[in-house]
Amino acid sequence: MIREKLDNYYSFVFEKELLDEIEQVGVYKKLRENELLVDLGDKMKGVPLLLDGAIKIVREDKKGEEILLYFLERGDTCASSFASAISNGKCGIRAIAEKESEIVFLPKEKLDEWLVKYKSWRNFVIDSYNIRLNEMMETIDTLAFMRMDERLYKYLKDKAQIMRETSLNTTHQDIAYDMHTSRVVISRLLKQLENEGKIKLNRNKIEILEF
Amino acid sequence: MIREKLDNYYSFVFEKELLDEIEQVGVYKKLRENELLVDLGDKMKGVPLLLDGAIKIVREDKKGEEILLYFLERGDTCASSFASAISNGKCGIRAIAEKESEIVFLPKEKLDEWLVKYKSWRNFVIDSYNIRLNEMMETIDTLAFMRMDERLYKYLKDKAQIMRETSLNTTHQDIAYDMHTSRVVISRLLKQLENEGKIKLNRNKIEILEF
DNA sequence: GCTGATATGTAACTTGTGTTACATTAGTTA
DNA sequence: TAACTAATGTAACACAAGTTACATATCAGC
């Protein structure tokens, strides 16, 4: 069963021999919606490969203030846990399933071994880091160069994309947590976006009309 | 001559055999202050190892607005160029020497080969990515959670550290560019920091009194 | 239905930051 | 020394975003 899901998204990424190894040593896990996958300060014993679903990666500072960094989709891995696993360090982020998701846990003992053995694994690791660095830069662009209304609209479109739906089941308060602002600000700007015809508001639900 | 400088910061990082190879294929280069090392959209033919000096890494969006991401010191490498070199992609950042610096350019052909051959190289690459991811997160924390006065004070202290001086030769306008704000704002907040006794202002010079 | 909890709407005000405009000071060069 | 340029100081105003306070709407369970 793992093999089938693995093949879906990784058969063009990994060599057959590597897929075989992953099937052998990988530990399959299903995550419920809102289940915590990685918490701040965790020491990872392996890295998760995302088979299906969507994972939210969140940063938290000392005072407990949160902000969304980016989302992971199927085919992605968490570069931050890779770091933590291979160097026995702590993880600086929190990972939460945005919806029901499926992962394979790869034990950290294999990570370095595979770097030597498989070119496809080396490429995957390097690519993952690059993708993550680029996501972080996009997040920085967003924070440094965009106003709150633009950021909000981008957030809604991004989230719709990774959830693969045009309408989101969420509350204003939840968005405020992700964007590190207050509920009142979000309500105000959402109403503004609605007036501009870009979205439609309902209780616990936001439809995106314009992408 | 390269070997001596290499040994200074990398003899405890790399195996002797790898140091030998670097000495053979690495291209030494000296950078003048403010010299451009990497520009936005460059395709890297190799990665730079920083032997000495300080490099500023800057992000720019489509509209040409800039913001400082982080600094590199001796012993560091530019993860973003690693990405670009190995995948033949474009570099999303700009790298400028903050002061006279020395680097060794490693040709991209060797990068993957060394991953297989040298454990120390694998560790170095992974570590570099991790350090950069963490720097990016710190930048995000700064943007998301801190006010301008705190950000400014942190900027001054960080810059003093990588320049290895307690007083900085810079103008308010230059700081404003790095922090993506206006000169007037910087002048205002610098004056405030001076009144708090944390710094002392002079023309083209800022002394940091309190760390 | 009624009641309580959760979610949303909105006004009024405060604050941090960006902007404009102009004055002053410190170097530089004729 | 005078004239010019670069750097800094500062006031006054505009605006985005955060805060407080309270009203209204929607849903779930009784």
GROMACS .gro file of C-alpha atoms (C1' of nucleotides) in nm:
model
  482
    1MET     CA    1   0.000   0.000   0.000
    2ILE     CA    2   0.283   0.235   0.078
    3ARG     CA    3   0.446   0.137  -0.246
    4GLU     CA    4   0.150   0.243  -0.451
    5LYS     CA    5   0.134   0.587  -0.293
    6LEU     CA    6   0.509   0.621  -0.314
    7ASP     CA    7   0.501   0.544  -0.684
    8ASN     CA    8   0.237   0.808  -0.740
    9TYR     CA    9   0.461   1.101  -0.659
   10TYR     CA   10   0.813   0.965  -0.630
   11SER     CA   11   0.856   0.715  -0.911
   12PHE     CA   12   0.994   0.984  -1.139
   13VAL     CA   13   1.202   1.129  -0.859
   14PHE     CA   14   1.378   0.826  -0.714
   15GLU     CA   15   1.556   0.528  -0.864
   16LYS     CA   16   1.382   0.194  -0.832
   17GLU     CA   17   1.641   0.064  -0.585
   18LEU     CA   18   1.583   0.363  -0.361
   19LEU     CA   19   1.208   0.321  -0.378
   20ASP     CA   20   1.262  -0.039  -0.270
   21GLU     CA   21   1.469   0.072   0.027
   22ILE     CA   22   1.217   0.335   0.125
   23GLU     CA   23   0.943   0.075   0.113
   24GLN     CA   24   1.148  -0.144   0.345
   25VAL     CA   25   1.254   0.102   0.611
   26GLY     CA   26   0.995   0.378   0.576
   27VAL     CA   27   0.723   0.403   0.839
   28TYR     CA   28   0.383   0.499   0.705
   29LYS     CA   29   0.170   0.736   0.908
   30LYS     CA   30  -0.166   0.894   0.859
   31LEU     CA   31  -0.224   1.239   1.009
   32ARG     CA   32  -0.563   1.370   1.115
   33GLU     CA   33  -0.659   1.727   1.034
   34ASN     CA   34  -0.480   1.966   1.273
   35GLU     CA   35  -0.254   1.691   1.403
   36LEU     CA   36   0.087   1.809   1.516
   37LEU     CA   37   0.368   1.651   1.316
   38VAL     CA   38   0.668   1.849   1.444
   39ASP     CA   39   0.685   2.085   1.738
   40LEU     CA   40   0.927   2.360   1.826
   41GLY     CA   41   1.244   2.216   1.978
   42ASP     CA   42   1.178   1.859   1.865
   43LYS     CA   43   1.477   1.643   1.784
   44MET     CA   44   1.385   1.453   1.473
   45LYS     CA   45   1.459   1.084   1.445
   46GLY     CA   46   1.388   1.094   1.074
   47VAL     CA   47   1.238   1.299   0.797
   48PRO     CA   48   0.882   1.283   0.666
   49LEU     CA   49   0.807   1.244   0.297
   50LEU     CA   50   0.464   1.381   0.220
   51LEU     CA   51   0.257   1.133   0.020
   52ASP     CA   52  -0.068   1.324   0.026
   53GLY     CA   53  -0.239   1.611   0.203
   54ALA     CA   54  -0.110   1.949   0.313
   55ILE     CA   55   0.113   2.057   0.599
   56LYS     CA   56   0.143   2.404   0.743
   57ILE     CA   57   0.486   2.517   0.861
   58VAL     CA   58   0.476   2.779   1.133
   59ARG     CA   59   0.742   2.984   1.307
   60GLU     CA   60   0.710   3.090   1.671
   61ASP     CA   61   0.926   3.335   1.862
   62LYS     CA   62   1.013   3.336   2.233
   63LYS     CA   63   0.699   3.526   2.328
   64GLY     CA   64   0.481   3.263   2.165
   65GLU     CA   65   0.391   3.481   1.870
   66GLU     CA   66   0.329   3.280   1.556
   67ILE     CA   67   0.357   3.334   1.185
   68LEU     CA   68   0.298   3.105   0.888
   69LEU     CA   69   0.611   3.027   0.687
   70TYR     CA   70   0.477   2.813   0.402
   71PHE     CA   71   0.281   2.503   0.311
   72LEU     CA   72   0.404   2.159   0.210
   73GLU     CA   73   0.227   1.951  -0.053
   74ARG     CA   74   0.261   1.589  -0.166
   75GLY     CA   75   0.606   1.533  -0.308
   76ASP     CA   76   0.758   1.771  -0.053
   77THR     CA   77   0.971   1.704   0.249
   78CYS     CA   78   1.049   1.916   0.552
   79ALA     CA   79   1.398   2.058   0.505
   80SER     CA   80   1.405   2.176   0.861
   81SER     CA   81   1.361   1.824   0.997
   82PHE     CA   82   1.626   1.698   0.760
   83ALA     CA   83   1.859   1.946   0.921
   84SER     CA   84   1.755   1.846   1.268
   85ALA     CA   85   1.773   1.472   1.198
   86ILE     CA   86   2.117   1.467   1.041
   87SER     CA   87   2.284   1.703   1.287
   88ASN     CA   88   2.090   1.595   1.598
   89GLY     CA   89   1.987   1.956   1.644
   90LYS     CA   90   1.654   2.101   1.739
   91CYS     CA   91   1.384   2.191   1.496
   92GLY     CA   92   1.299   2.562   1.481
   93ILE     CA   93   0.950   2.524   1.345
   94ARG     CA   94   0.613   2.366   1.403
   95ALA     CA   95   0.440   2.147   1.144
   96ILE     CA   96   0.065   2.091   1.152
   97ALA     CA   97  -0.157   1.895   0.912
   98GLU     CA   98  -0.396   2.135   0.742
   99LYS     CA   99  -0.605   1.840   0.634
  100GLU     CA  100  -0.584   1.463   0.656
  101SER     CA  101  -0.238   1.373   0.527
  102GLU     CA  102  -0.019   1.072   0.468
  103ILE     CA  103   0.354   1.055   0.522
  104VAL     CA  104   0.643   0.809   0.522
  105PHE     CA  105   0.900   0.854   0.792
  106LEU     CA  106   1.255   0.786   0.680
  107PRO     CA  107   1.494   0.689   0.963
  108LYS     CA  108   1.786   0.926   1.001
  109GLU     CA  109   2.043   0.644   0.981
  110LYS     CA  110   1.971   0.611   0.612
  111LEU     CA  111   1.989   0.977   0.514
  112ASP     CA  112   2.364   1.006   0.480
  113GLU     CA  113   2.404   0.654   0.342
  114TRP     CA  114   2.164   0.732   0.057
  115LEU     CA  115   2.348   1.054  -0.026
  116VAL     CA  116   2.645   0.836  -0.121
  117LYS     CA  117   2.444   0.563  -0.292
  118TYR     CA  118   2.180   0.744  -0.495
  119LYS     CA  119   2.219   1.041  -0.723
  120SER     CA  120   1.842   1.085  -0.720
  121TRP     CA  121   1.850   1.120  -0.342
  122ARG     CA  122   2.123   1.383  -0.359
  123ASN     CA  123   1.920   1.577  -0.613
  124PHE     CA  124   1.607   1.544  -0.406
  125VAL     CA  125   1.774   1.672  -0.091
  126ILE     CA  126   1.940   1.963  -0.266
  127ASP     CA  127   1.619   2.047  -0.452
  128SER     CA  128   1.419   2.036  -0.129
  129TYR     CA  129   1.655   2.278   0.036
  130ASN     CA  130   1.641   2.507  -0.262
  131ILE     CA  131   1.265   2.503  -0.277
  132ARG     CA  132   1.250   2.583   0.091
  133LEU     CA  133   1.502   2.864   0.064
  134ASN     CA  134   1.295   3.010  -0.217
  135GLU     CA  135   0.974   2.977  -0.017
  136MET     CA  136   1.142   3.158   0.270
  137MET     CA  137   1.249   3.435   0.037
  138GLU     CA  138   0.896   3.466  -0.090
  139THR     CA  139   0.777   3.490   0.268
  140ILE     CA  140   1.033   3.762   0.331
  141ASP     CA  141   0.921   3.948   0.017
  142THR     CA  142   0.567   3.925   0.142
  143LEU     CA  143   0.653   4.062   0.484
  144ALA     CA  144   0.891   4.330   0.362
  145PHE     CA  145   0.720   4.460   0.052
  146MET     CA  146   0.346   4.395   0.071
  147ARG     CA  147   0.065   4.563   0.259
  148MET     CA  148  -0.172   4.366   0.475
  149ASP     CA  149  -0.454   4.359   0.219
  150GLU     CA  150  -0.225   4.214  -0.049
  151ARG     CA  151  -0.077   3.965   0.194
  152LEU     CA  152  -0.426   3.852   0.294
  153TYR     CA  153  -0.538   3.800  -0.064
  154LYS     CA  154  -0.219   3.607  -0.140
  155TYR     CA  155  -0.272   3.397   0.173
  156LEU     CA  156  -0.623   3.303   0.064
  157LYS     CA  157  -0.514   3.211  -0.288
  158ASP     CA  158  -0.214   3.011  -0.164
  159LYS     CA  159  -0.422   2.824   0.088
  160ALA     CA  160  -0.693   2.750  -0.167
  161GLN     CA  161  -0.428   2.609  -0.395
  162ILE     CA  162  -0.273   2.370  -0.147
  163MET     CA  163  -0.616   2.266  -0.020
  164ARG     CA  164  -0.727   2.216  -0.379
  165GLU     CA  165  -1.053   2.399  -0.318
  166THR     CA  166  -1.183   2.740  -0.417
  167SER     CA  167  -1.360   2.786  -0.089
  168LEU     CA  168  -1.193   2.771   0.250
  169ASN     CA  169  -1.341   2.655   0.579
  170THR     CA  170  -1.178   2.885   0.824
  171THR     CA  171  -1.249   3.168   1.066
  172HIS     CA  172  -1.117   3.522   1.067
  173GLN     CA  173  -0.941   3.447   1.394
  174ASP     CA  174  -0.749   3.155   1.247
  175ILE     CA  175  -0.628   3.368   0.959
  176ALA     CA  176  -0.522   3.634   1.208
  177TYR     CA  177  -0.308   3.379   1.393
  178ASP     CA  178  -0.139   3.264   1.071
  179MET     CA  179  -0.067   3.620   0.963
  180HIS     CA  180   0.029   3.745   1.305
  181THR     CA  181  -0.227   4.021   1.330
  182SER     CA  182  -0.562   4.076   1.499
  183ARG     CA  183  -0.903   3.942   1.409
  184VAL     CA  184  -1.046   4.290   1.365
  185VAL     CA  185  -0.789   4.377   1.104
  186ILE     CA  186  -0.862   4.057   0.909
  187SER     CA  187  -1.240   4.114   0.923
  188ARG     CA  188  -1.194   4.469   0.799
  189LEU     CA  189  -0.974   4.368   0.507
  190LEU     CA  190  -1.185   4.066   0.416
  191LYS     CA  191  -1.489   4.290   0.392
  192GLN     CA  192  -1.286   4.520   0.169
  193LEU     CA  193  -1.189   4.228  -0.057
  194GLU     CA  194  -1.554   4.125  -0.071
  195ASN     CA  195  -1.654   4.476  -0.176
  196GLU     CA  196  -1.394   4.457  -0.452
  197GLY     CA  197  -1.564   4.137  -0.573
  198LYS     CA  198  -1.261   3.917  -0.516
  199ILE     CA  199  -1.414   3.694  -0.247
  200LYS     CA  200  -1.748   3.606  -0.090
  201LEU     CA  201  -1.786   3.577   0.285
  202ASN     CA  202  -1.998   3.331   0.482
  203ARG     CA  203  -1.979   3.205   0.834
  204ASN     CA  204  -1.679   2.970   0.861
  205LYS     CA  205  -1.632   2.987   0.489
  206ILE     CA  206  -1.460   3.209   0.235
  207GLU     CA  207  -1.513   3.162  -0.137
  208ILE     CA  208  -1.248   3.295  -0.368
  209LEU     CA  209  -1.406   3.436  -0.681
  210GLU     CA  210  -1.101   3.575  -0.856
  211PHE     CA  211  -0.756   3.416  -0.884
  212MET     CA  212   4.895   3.100  -0.052
  213ILE     CA  213   4.544   2.974  -0.099
  214ARG     CA  214   4.635   2.669   0.104
  215GLU     CA  215   4.737   2.872   0.403
  216LYS     CA  216   4.412   3.069   0.408
  217LEU     CA  217   4.214   2.755   0.343
  218ASP     CA  218   4.376   2.584   0.637
  219ASN     CA  219   4.291   2.874   0.864
  220TYR     CA  220   3.919   2.817   0.853
  221TYR     CA  221   3.860   2.488   0.682
  222SER     CA  222   4.124   2.249   0.816
  223PHE     CA  223   3.889   2.133   1.089
  224VAL     CA  224   3.595   2.120   0.849
  225PHE     CA  225   3.734   1.926   0.553
  226GLU     CA  226   3.942   1.612   0.518
  227LYS     CA  227   4.300   1.657   0.401
  228GLU     CA  228   4.225   1.494   0.064
  229LEU     CA  229   3.942   1.737   0.003
  230LEU     CA  230   4.157   2.033   0.097
  231ASP     CA  231   4.410   1.907  -0.157
  232GLU     CA  232   4.145   1.891  -0.426
  233ILE     CA  233   4.015   2.237  -0.340
  234GLU     CA  234   4.365   2.373  -0.365
  235GLN     CA  235   4.398   2.220  -0.710
  236VAL     CA  236   4.069   2.323  -0.869
  237GLY     CA  237   3.965   2.623  -0.659
  238VAL     CA  238   4.006   2.969  -0.807
  239TYR     CA  239   4.117   3.233  -0.565
  240LYS     CA  240   3.968   3.579  -0.593
  241LYS     CA  241   4.001   3.898  -0.399
  242LEU     CA  242   3.699   4.126  -0.376
  243ARG     CA  243   3.720   4.501  -0.328
  244GLU     CA  244   3.481   4.674  -0.088
  245ASN     CA  245   3.136   4.703  -0.248
  246GLU     CA  246   3.230   4.468  -0.531
  247LEU     CA  247   2.941   4.266  -0.669
  248LEU     CA  248   2.994   3.892  -0.631
  249VAL     CA  249   2.655   3.758  -0.740
  250ASP     CA  250   2.373   3.945  -0.908
  251LEU     CA  251   2.005   3.870  -0.935
  252GLY     CA  252   1.938   3.616  -1.207
  253ASP     CA  253   2.300   3.501  -1.236
  254LYS     CA  254   2.363   3.142  -1.329
  255MET     CA  255   2.646   3.028  -1.109
  256LYS     CA  256   2.931   2.826  -1.254
  257GLY     CA  257   3.052   2.741  -0.908
  258VAL     CA  258   3.018   2.823  -0.542
  259PRO     CA  259   3.229   3.066  -0.341
  260LEU     CA  260   3.392   2.966  -0.015
  261LEU     CA  261   3.455   3.272   0.195
  262LEU     CA  262   3.813   3.280   0.324
  263ASP     CA  263   3.803   3.622   0.480
  264GLY     CA  264   3.595   3.938   0.487
  265ALA     CA  265   3.221   3.990   0.493
  266ILE     CA  266   2.952   3.956   0.228
  267LYS     CA  267   2.608   4.109   0.234
  268ILE     CA  268   2.323   3.906   0.089
  269VAL     CA  269   2.035   4.115  -0.041
  270ARG     CA  270   1.694   4.031  -0.179
  271GLU     CA  271   1.526   4.242  -0.446
  272ASP     CA  272   1.169   4.221  -0.570
  273LYS     CA  273   1.036   4.296  -0.918
  274LYS     CA  274   0.995   4.665  -0.846
  275GLY     CA  275   1.362   4.694  -0.752
  276GLU     CA  276   1.293   4.728  -0.382
  277GLU     CA  277   1.572   4.583  -0.171
  278ILE     CA  278   1.609   4.428   0.169
  279LEU     CA  279   1.905   4.277   0.351
  280LEU     CA  280   1.875   3.905   0.415
  281TYR     CA  281   2.191   3.828   0.612
  282PHE     CA  282   2.568   3.851   0.618
  283LEU     CA  283   2.827   3.587   0.535
  284GLU     CA  284   3.153   3.557   0.728
  285ARG     CA  285   3.472   3.358   0.673
  286GLY     CA  286   3.394   2.990   0.683
  287ASP     CA  287   3.057   3.045   0.517
  288THR     CA  288   2.938   2.967   0.171
  289CYS     CA  289   2.644   3.097  -0.028
  290ALA     CA  290   2.374   2.830  -0.020
  291SER     CA  291   2.180   3.012  -0.287
  292SER     CA  292   2.464   2.983  -0.537
  293PHE     CA  293   2.508   2.619  -0.448
  294ALA     CA  294   2.149   2.571  -0.549
  295SER     CA  295   2.193   2.767  -0.867
  296ALA     CA  296   2.518   2.594  -0.963
  297ILE     CA  297   2.402   2.238  -0.914
  298SER     CA  298   2.061   2.278  -1.076
  299ASN     CA  299   2.165   2.530  -1.343
  300GLY     CA  300   1.895   2.760  -1.212
  301LYS     CA  301   1.904   3.130  -1.148
  302CYS     CA  302   2.016   3.292  -0.829
  303GLY     CA  303   1.746   3.485  -0.643
  304ILE     CA  304   1.977   3.713  -0.452
  305ARG     CA  305   2.255   3.967  -0.481
  306ALA     CA  306   2.585   3.933  -0.296
  307ILE     CA  307   2.808   4.234  -0.230
  308ALA     CA  308   3.136   4.255  -0.042
  309GLU     CA  309   3.089   4.472   0.266
  310LYS     CA  310   3.463   4.502   0.295
  311GLU     CA  311   3.766   4.362   0.118
  312SER     CA  312   3.714   3.988   0.106
  313GLU     CA  313   3.879   3.674  -0.020
  314ILE     CA  314   3.706   3.374  -0.171
  315VAL     CA  315   3.779   3.046  -0.346
  316PHE     CA  316   3.552   2.955  -0.632
  317LEU     CA  317   3.473   2.585  -0.652
  318PRO     CA  318   3.370   2.466  -1.001
  319LYS     CA  319   3.023   2.316  -1.014
  320GLU     CA  320   3.146   1.993  -1.176
  321LYS     CA  321   3.301   1.892  -0.847
  322LEU     CA  322   3.009   1.964  -0.619
  323ASP     CA  323   2.817   1.642  -0.673
  324GLU     CA  324   3.132   1.430  -0.706
  325TRP     CA  325   3.250   1.545  -0.364
  326LEU     CA  326   2.914   1.465  -0.206
  327VAL     CA  327   2.984   1.101  -0.288
  328LYS     CA  328   3.352   1.106  -0.198
  329TYR     CA  329   3.374   1.310   0.120
  330LYS     CA  330   3.163   1.287   0.430
  331SER     CA  331   3.302   1.621   0.544
  332TRP     CA  332   3.172   1.781   0.225
  333ARG     CA  333   2.826   1.633   0.277
  334ASN     CA  334   2.823   1.768   0.630
  335PHE     CA  335   2.943   2.106   0.517
  336VAL     CA  336   2.676   2.138   0.249
  337ILE     CA  337   2.398   2.026   0.479
  338ASP     CA  338   2.524   2.250   0.758
  339SER     CA  339   2.544   2.547   0.523
  340TYR     CA  340   2.187   2.498   0.414
  341ASN     CA  341   2.076   2.468   0.774
  342ILE     CA  342   2.258   2.778   0.882
  343ARG     CA  343   2.104   2.969   0.594
  344LEU     CA  344   1.755   2.840   0.668
  345ASN     CA  345   1.801   2.952   1.026
  346GLU     CA  346   1.926   3.294   0.920
  347MET     CA  347   1.623   3.331   0.698
  348MET     CA  348   1.397   3.240   0.988
  349GLU     CA  349   1.568   3.499   1.202
  350THR     CA  350   1.512   3.755   0.928
  351ILE     CA  351   1.146   3.656   0.918
  352ASP     CA  352   1.120   3.687   1.297
  353THR     CA  353   1.272   4.030   1.270
  354LEU     CA  354   1.029   4.144   1.003
  355ALA     CA  355   0.723   3.986   1.156
  356PHE     CA  356   0.771   4.048   1.526
  357MET     CA  357   0.995   4.348   1.578
  358ARG     CA  358   0.938   4.720   1.552
  359MET     CA  359   1.163   4.940   1.343
  360ASP     CA  360   1.364   5.072   1.640
  361GLU     CA  361   1.445   4.719   1.758
  362ARG     CA  362   1.526   4.609   1.405
  363LEU     CA  363   1.760   4.903   1.361
  364TYR     CA  364   1.945   4.835   1.685
  365LYS     CA  365   1.980   4.470   1.592
  366TYR     CA  366   2.105   4.569   1.246
  367LEU     CA  367   2.374   4.790   1.395
  368LYS     CA  368   2.489   4.523   1.636
  369ASP     CA  369   2.489   4.250   1.370
  370LYS     CA  370   2.681   4.464   1.127
  371ALA     CA  371   2.934   4.565   1.391
  372GLN     CA  372   2.987   4.198   1.465
  373ILE     CA  373   3.056   4.087   1.110
  374MET     CA  374   3.273   4.393   1.046
  375ARG     CA  375   3.455   4.321   1.371
  376GLU     CA  376   3.437   4.686   1.476
  377THR     CA  377   3.236   4.872   1.736
  378SER     CA  378   3.195   5.172   1.514
  379LEU     CA  379   3.046   5.165   1.166
  380ASN     CA  380   3.130   5.384   0.871
  381THR     CA  381   2.797   5.426   0.705
  382THR     CA  382   2.530   5.682   0.625
  383HIS     CA  383   2.167   5.691   0.731
  384GLN     CA  384   2.067   5.651   0.367
  385ASP     CA  385   2.263   5.326   0.330
  386ILE     CA  386   2.098   5.181   0.636
  387ALA     CA  387   1.761   5.284   0.498
  388TYR     CA  388   1.831   5.090   0.176
  389ASP     CA  389   1.930   4.777   0.369
  390MET     CA  390   1.621   4.794   0.588
  391HIS     CA  391   1.385   4.894   0.313
  392THR     CA  392   1.263   5.215   0.470
  393SER     CA  393   1.333   5.586   0.430
  394ARG     CA  394   1.629   5.793   0.544
  395VAL     CA  395   1.409   6.016   0.759
  396VAL     CA  396   1.281   5.720   0.955
  397ILE     CA  397   1.634   5.595   1.018
  398SER     CA  398   1.758   5.939   1.126
  399ARG     CA  399   1.467   5.970   1.366
  400LEU     CA  400   1.524   5.631   1.525
  401LEU     CA  401   1.902   5.669   1.539
  402LYS     CA  402   1.857   5.994   1.729
  403GLN     CA  403   1.625   5.810   1.965
  404LEU     CA  404   1.884   5.535   2.021
  405GLU     CA  405   2.145   5.804   2.086
  406ASN     CA  406   1.921   5.966   2.346
  407GLU     CA  407   1.885   5.627   2.512
  408GLY     CA  408   2.266   5.613   2.535
  409LYS     CA  409   2.297   5.304   2.317
  410ILE     CA  410   2.490   5.465   2.033
  411LYS     CA  411   2.679   5.781   1.947
  412LEU     CA  412   2.627   5.957   1.616
  413ASN     CA  413   2.883   6.131   1.400
  414ARG     CA  414   2.893   6.219   1.036
  415ASN     CA  415   2.947   5.895   0.838
  416LYS     CA  416   3.007   5.708   1.159
  417ILE     CA  417   2.801   5.535   1.425
  418GLU     CA  418   2.958   5.412   1.746
  419ILE     CA  419   2.780   5.138   1.933
  420LEU     CA  420   2.813   5.195   2.306
  421GLU     CA  421   2.597   4.912   2.437
  422PHE     CA  422   2.577   4.555   2.307
  423DG     C1'  423  -3.888   2.804   2.046
  424DC     C1'  424  -3.495   2.982   2.409
  425DT     C1'  425  -3.010   3.009   2.566
  426DG     C1'  426  -2.534   3.029   2.532
  427DA     C1'  427  -2.132   3.010   2.262
  428DT     C1'  428  -1.891   3.131   1.857
  429DA     C1'  429  -1.824   3.420   1.469
  430DT     C1'  430  -1.860   3.846   1.238
  431DG     C1'  431  -1.942   4.367   1.169
  432DT     C1'  432  -1.817   4.824   1.269
  433DA     C1'  433  -1.704   5.270   1.494
  434DA     C1'  434  -1.364   5.546   1.731
  435DC     C1'  435  -0.930   5.603   1.870
  436DT     C1'  436  -0.403   5.529   1.916
  437DT     C1'  437   0.036   5.441   1.738
  438DG     C1'  438   0.414   5.335   1.425
  439DT     C1'  439   0.590   5.433   1.004
  440DG     C1'  440   0.620   5.666   0.558
  441DT     C1'  441   0.625   6.133   0.320
  442DT     C1'  442   0.718   6.610   0.215
  443DA     C1'  443   0.953   6.997   0.286
  444DC     C1'  444   1.303   7.265   0.443
  445DA     C1'  445   1.686   7.400   0.765
  446DT     C1'  446   2.135   7.315   0.936
  447DT     C1'  447   2.589   7.111   0.962
  448DA     C1'  448   3.016   6.923   0.797
  449DG     C1'  449   3.324   6.828   0.450
  450DT     C1'  450   3.537   6.947  -0.035
  451DT     C1'  451   3.697   7.212  -0.393
  452DA     C1'  452   3.759   7.623  -0.649
  453DT     C1'  453   3.716   8.230   0.211
  454DA     C1'  454   3.332   8.135  -0.070
  455DA     C1'  455   3.057   7.806  -0.306
  456DC     C1'  456   2.899   7.363  -0.347
  457DT     C1'  457   2.772   6.898  -0.217
  458DA     C1'  458   2.661   6.532   0.096
  459DA     C1'  459   2.481   6.418   0.530
  460DT     C1'  460   2.191   6.501   0.903
  461DG     C1'  461   1.805   6.723   1.192
  462DT     C1'  462   1.332   6.814   1.249
  463DA     C1'  463   0.846   6.961   1.196
  464DA     C1'  464   0.399   6.861   1.011
  465DC     C1'  465   0.112   6.569   0.802
  466DA     C1'  466  -0.092   6.117   0.585
  467DC     C1'  467  -0.206   5.660   0.630
  468DA     C1'  468  -0.187   5.163   0.740
  469DA     C1'  469  -0.249   4.880   1.098
  470DG     C1'  470  -0.331   4.767   1.591
  471DT     C1'  471  -0.671   4.830   1.992
  472DT     C1'  472  -1.093   4.874   2.253
  473DA     C1'  473  -1.550   4.832   2.285
  474DC     C1'  474  -1.977   4.683   2.172
  475DA     C1'  475  -2.346   4.531   1.844
  476DT     C1'  476  -2.529   4.179   1.561
  477DA     C1'  477  -2.563   3.729   1.341
  478DT     C1'  478  -2.543   3.231   1.321
  479DC     C1'  479  -2.542   2.782   1.496
  480DA     C1'  480  -2.578   2.393   1.846
  481DG     C1'  481  -2.804   2.185   2.216
  482DC     C1'  482  -3.170   2.200   2.538
   0.00000   0.00000   0.00000
